[in-house]
Short mmCIF file of C-alpha atoms in Angstrom, two decimals:
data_model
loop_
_atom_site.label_atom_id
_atom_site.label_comp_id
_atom_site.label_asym_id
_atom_site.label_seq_id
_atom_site.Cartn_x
_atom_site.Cartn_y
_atom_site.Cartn_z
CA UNK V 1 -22.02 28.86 5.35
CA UNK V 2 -18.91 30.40 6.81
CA UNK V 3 -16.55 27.71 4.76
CA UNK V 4 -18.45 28.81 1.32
CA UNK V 5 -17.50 32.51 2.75
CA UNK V 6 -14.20 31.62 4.09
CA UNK V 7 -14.11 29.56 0.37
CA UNK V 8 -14.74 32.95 -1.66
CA UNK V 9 -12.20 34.50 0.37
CA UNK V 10 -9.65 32.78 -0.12
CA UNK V 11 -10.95 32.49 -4.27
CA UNK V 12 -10.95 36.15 -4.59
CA UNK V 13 -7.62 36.65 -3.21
CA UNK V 14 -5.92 34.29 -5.42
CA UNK V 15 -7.79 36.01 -8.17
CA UNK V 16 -6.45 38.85 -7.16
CA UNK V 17 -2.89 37.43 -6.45
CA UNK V 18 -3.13 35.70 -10.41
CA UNK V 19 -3.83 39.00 -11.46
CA UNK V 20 -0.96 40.76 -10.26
CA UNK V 21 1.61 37.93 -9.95
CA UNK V 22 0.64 35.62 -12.87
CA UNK V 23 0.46 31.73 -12.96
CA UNK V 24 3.91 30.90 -11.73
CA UNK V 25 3.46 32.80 -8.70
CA UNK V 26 0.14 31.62 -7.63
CA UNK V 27 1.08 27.98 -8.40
CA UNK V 28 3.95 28.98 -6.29
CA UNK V 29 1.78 29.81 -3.51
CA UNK V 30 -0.90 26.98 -3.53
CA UNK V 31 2.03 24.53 -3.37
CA UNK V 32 3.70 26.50 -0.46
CA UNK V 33 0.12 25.81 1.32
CA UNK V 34 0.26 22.43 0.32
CA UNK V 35 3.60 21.95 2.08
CA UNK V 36 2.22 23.82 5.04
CA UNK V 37 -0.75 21.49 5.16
CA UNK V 38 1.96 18.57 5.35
CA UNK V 39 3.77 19.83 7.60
CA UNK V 40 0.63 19.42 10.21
CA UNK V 41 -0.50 16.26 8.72
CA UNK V 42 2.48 14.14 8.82
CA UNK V 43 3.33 14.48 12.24
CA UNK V 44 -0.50 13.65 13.24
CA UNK V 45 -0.20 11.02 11.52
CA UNK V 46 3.21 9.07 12.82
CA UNK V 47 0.91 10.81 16.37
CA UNK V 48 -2.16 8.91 15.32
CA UNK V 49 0.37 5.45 14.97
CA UNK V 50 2.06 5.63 18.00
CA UNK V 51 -1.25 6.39 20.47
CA UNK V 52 -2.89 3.01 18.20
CA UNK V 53 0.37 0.93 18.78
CA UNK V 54 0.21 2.11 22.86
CA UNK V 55 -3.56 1.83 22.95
CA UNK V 56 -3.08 -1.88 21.90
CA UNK V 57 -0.15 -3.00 23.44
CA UNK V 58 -1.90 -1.29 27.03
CA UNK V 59 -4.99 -3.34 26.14
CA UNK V 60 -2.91 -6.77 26.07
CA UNK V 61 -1.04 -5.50 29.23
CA UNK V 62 -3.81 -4.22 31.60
CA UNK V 63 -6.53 -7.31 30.67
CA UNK V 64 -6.20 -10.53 32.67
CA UNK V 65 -7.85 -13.19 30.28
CA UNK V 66 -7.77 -13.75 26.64
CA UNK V 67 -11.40 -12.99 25.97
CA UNK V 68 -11.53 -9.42 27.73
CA UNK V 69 -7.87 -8.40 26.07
CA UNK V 70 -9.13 -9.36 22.28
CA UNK V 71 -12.28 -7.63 23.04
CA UNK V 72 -10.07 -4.57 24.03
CA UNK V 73 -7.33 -4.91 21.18
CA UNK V 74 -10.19 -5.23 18.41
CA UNK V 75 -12.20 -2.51 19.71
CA UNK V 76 -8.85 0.15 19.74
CA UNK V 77 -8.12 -1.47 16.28
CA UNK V 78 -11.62 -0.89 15.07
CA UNK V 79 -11.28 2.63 15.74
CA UNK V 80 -7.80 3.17 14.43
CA UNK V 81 -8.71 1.98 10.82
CA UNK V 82 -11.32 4.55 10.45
CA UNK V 83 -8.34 7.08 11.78
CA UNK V 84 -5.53 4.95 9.26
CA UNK V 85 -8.29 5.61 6.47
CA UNK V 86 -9.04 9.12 7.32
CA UNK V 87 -5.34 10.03 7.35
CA UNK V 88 -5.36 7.81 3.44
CA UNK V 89 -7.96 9.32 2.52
CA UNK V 90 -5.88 12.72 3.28
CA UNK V 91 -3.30 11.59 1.30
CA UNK V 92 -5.13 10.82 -1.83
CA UNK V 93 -6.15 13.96 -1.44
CA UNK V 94 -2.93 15.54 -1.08
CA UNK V 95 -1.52 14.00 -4.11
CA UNK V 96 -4.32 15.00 -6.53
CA UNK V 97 -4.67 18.54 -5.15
CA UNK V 98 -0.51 18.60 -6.45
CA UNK V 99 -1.54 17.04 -9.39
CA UNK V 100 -4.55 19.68 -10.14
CA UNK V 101 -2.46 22.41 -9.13
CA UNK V 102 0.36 21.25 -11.66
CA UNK V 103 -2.39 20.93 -14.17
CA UNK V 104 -3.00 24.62 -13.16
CA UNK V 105 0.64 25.97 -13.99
CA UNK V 106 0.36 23.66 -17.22
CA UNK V 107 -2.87 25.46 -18.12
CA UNK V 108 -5.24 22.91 -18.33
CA UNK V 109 -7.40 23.61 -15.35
CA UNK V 110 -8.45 26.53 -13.97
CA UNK V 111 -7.94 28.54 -10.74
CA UNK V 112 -10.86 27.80 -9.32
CA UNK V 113 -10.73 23.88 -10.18
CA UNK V 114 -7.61 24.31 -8.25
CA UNK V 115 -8.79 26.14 -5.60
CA UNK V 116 -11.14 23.47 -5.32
CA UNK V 117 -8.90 20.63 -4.91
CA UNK V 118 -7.14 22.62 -2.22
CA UNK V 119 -10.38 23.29 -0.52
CA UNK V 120 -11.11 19.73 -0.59
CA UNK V 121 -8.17 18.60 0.94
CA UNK V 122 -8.84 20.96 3.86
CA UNK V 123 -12.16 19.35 4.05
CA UNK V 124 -10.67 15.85 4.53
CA UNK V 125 -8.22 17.11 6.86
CA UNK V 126 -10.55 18.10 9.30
CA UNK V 127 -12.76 15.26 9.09
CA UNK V 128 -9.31 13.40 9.62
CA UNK V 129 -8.05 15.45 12.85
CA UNK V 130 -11.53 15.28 14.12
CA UNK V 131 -10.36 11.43 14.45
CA UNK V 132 -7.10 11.64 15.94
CA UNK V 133 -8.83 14.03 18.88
CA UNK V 134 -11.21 11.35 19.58
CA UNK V 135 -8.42 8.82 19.34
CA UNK V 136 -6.57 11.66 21.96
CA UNK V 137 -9.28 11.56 24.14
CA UNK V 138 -9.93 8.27 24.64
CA UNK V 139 -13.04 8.73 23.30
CA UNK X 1 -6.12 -2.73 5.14
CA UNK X 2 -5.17 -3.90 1.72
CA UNK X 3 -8.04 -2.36 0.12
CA UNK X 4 -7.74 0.70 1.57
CA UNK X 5 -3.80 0.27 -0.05
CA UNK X 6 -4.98 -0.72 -2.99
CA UNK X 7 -7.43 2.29 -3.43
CA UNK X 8 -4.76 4.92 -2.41
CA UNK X 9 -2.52 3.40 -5.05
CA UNK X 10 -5.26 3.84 -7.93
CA UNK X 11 -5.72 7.50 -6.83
CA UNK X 12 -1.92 7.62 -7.09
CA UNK X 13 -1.38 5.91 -10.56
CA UNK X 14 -4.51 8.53 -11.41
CA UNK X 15 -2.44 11.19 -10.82
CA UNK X 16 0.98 9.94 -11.20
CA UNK X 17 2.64 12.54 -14.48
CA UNK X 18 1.84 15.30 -13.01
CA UNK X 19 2.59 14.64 -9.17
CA UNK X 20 6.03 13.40 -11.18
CA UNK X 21 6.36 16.61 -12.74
CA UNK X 22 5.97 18.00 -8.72
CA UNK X 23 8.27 15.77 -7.52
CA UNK X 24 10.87 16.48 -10.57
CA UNK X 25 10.46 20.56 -9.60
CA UNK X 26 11.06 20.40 -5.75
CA UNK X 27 14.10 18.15 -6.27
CA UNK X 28 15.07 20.93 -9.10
CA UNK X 29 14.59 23.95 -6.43
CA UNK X 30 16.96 21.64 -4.12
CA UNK X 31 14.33 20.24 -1.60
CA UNK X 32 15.90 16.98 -0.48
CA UNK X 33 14.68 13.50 -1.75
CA UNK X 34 13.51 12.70 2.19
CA UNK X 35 11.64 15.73 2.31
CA UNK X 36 9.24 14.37 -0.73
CA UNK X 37 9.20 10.93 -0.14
CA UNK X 38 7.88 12.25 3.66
CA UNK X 39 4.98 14.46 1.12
CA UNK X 40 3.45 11.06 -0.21
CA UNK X 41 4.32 8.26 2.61
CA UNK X 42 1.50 5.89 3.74
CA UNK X 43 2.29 4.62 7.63
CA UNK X 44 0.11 1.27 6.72
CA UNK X 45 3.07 -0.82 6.14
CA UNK X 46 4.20 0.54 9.94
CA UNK X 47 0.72 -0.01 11.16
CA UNK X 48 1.08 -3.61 10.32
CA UNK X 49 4.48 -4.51 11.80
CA UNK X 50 3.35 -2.69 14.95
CA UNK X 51 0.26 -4.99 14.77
CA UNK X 52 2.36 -8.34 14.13
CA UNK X 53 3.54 -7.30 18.05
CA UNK X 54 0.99 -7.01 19.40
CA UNK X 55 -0.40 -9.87 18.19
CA UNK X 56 3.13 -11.36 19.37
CA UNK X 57 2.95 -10.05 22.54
CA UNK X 58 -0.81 -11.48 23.17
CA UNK X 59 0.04 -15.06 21.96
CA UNK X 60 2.94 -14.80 24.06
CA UNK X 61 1.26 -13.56 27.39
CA UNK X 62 -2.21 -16.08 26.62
CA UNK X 63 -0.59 -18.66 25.29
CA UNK X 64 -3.13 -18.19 22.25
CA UNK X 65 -3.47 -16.14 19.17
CA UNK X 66 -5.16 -12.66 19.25
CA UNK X 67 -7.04 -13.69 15.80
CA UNK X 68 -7.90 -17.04 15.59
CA UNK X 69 -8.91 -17.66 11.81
#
């Protein structure tokens, strides 16, 4: 409920924006929260790498036979591919959000399919960081 | 891992004109070729070679590979 409201929020103030400012300006801005958005998610993910590659190596180091240590490495690795897949997943999304808000300065989609992309990508996101906080944690 | 690859690459060939035209415009406004290359980077290929250690590293301390098959 409060995304759909925080969703119309941030609809009607692009509408508004488009209004006043036109297409250029509004693809301007999506894009400049697109690159904000990257900025967070690029450094989580070389984060989410690093804390996989210590988790593992600490796992070989800590166990004293073969059988406990690849019980420990697989289980760290088990839960760093959903992470890895979260943070692809992110991507993907990244790259068609650009590609729908392109589409949007090129006039063949509209504001809210744009909107939409962006809003999706914010949706992966926080399934994704949701992830890296476990991985964080320990949990 | 591969198929995860594979699947990111298909949602990138999907979309590939007009995240070109993106890329063309931010190296037109004078954002640097690192900065976009850093916009669409996948950390799998990293993910593996920091896997090929440890598995290096486990062999080396066991005397026997991590993954057996």
């Amino acid at each position: 409920m409060i995304t759909a409201m925080r969703h119309l929020h941030l609809l009607a103030l692009l509408l508004l924006f488009t209004a006043c400012a036109g297409r250029t300006e509004t693809t301007r801005a999506l894009h400049a929260g697109l690159n904000s958005m990257t900025d967070v998610v690029d450094p989580a993910y070389e984060l989410a790498v690093t804390t996989c590659d210590a988790l593992e190596r600490s796992a070989v180091a800590r166990n004293t036979t073969p059988d406990t240590a690849r019980a420990a490495v697989l289980r760290v690795r088990a839960r760093c591919d959903r992470t890895f897949a979260a943070f692809e997943a992110t991507r993907a999304e990244q790259s068609a959000a650009r590609a729908v808000v392109e589409s949007f300065r090129g006039g063949t989609v509209t504001l809210v399919e744009a909107v939409t992309a962006v809003e999706r990508l914010r949706a992966a996101w926080k399934r994704t960081w949701a992830l890296v906080e476990a991985l964080k944690g320990g949990q | 891992m591969g198929d995860r690859l594979q699947q990111f690459g298909d949602v990138l060939m999907e979309v590939i004109p007009a995240v070109m035209a993106w890329v063309r415009r931010r190296l037109e406004a004078g954002d640097s070729g690192e900065a976009v290359v850093r916009d669409i980077r996948s950390r799998l290929a990293e993910v593996a070679e920091d896997r090929a250690a440890v598995d290096a590293a486990f062999a080396h301390k066991f005397g026997e590979p991590l993954d057996p098959e």
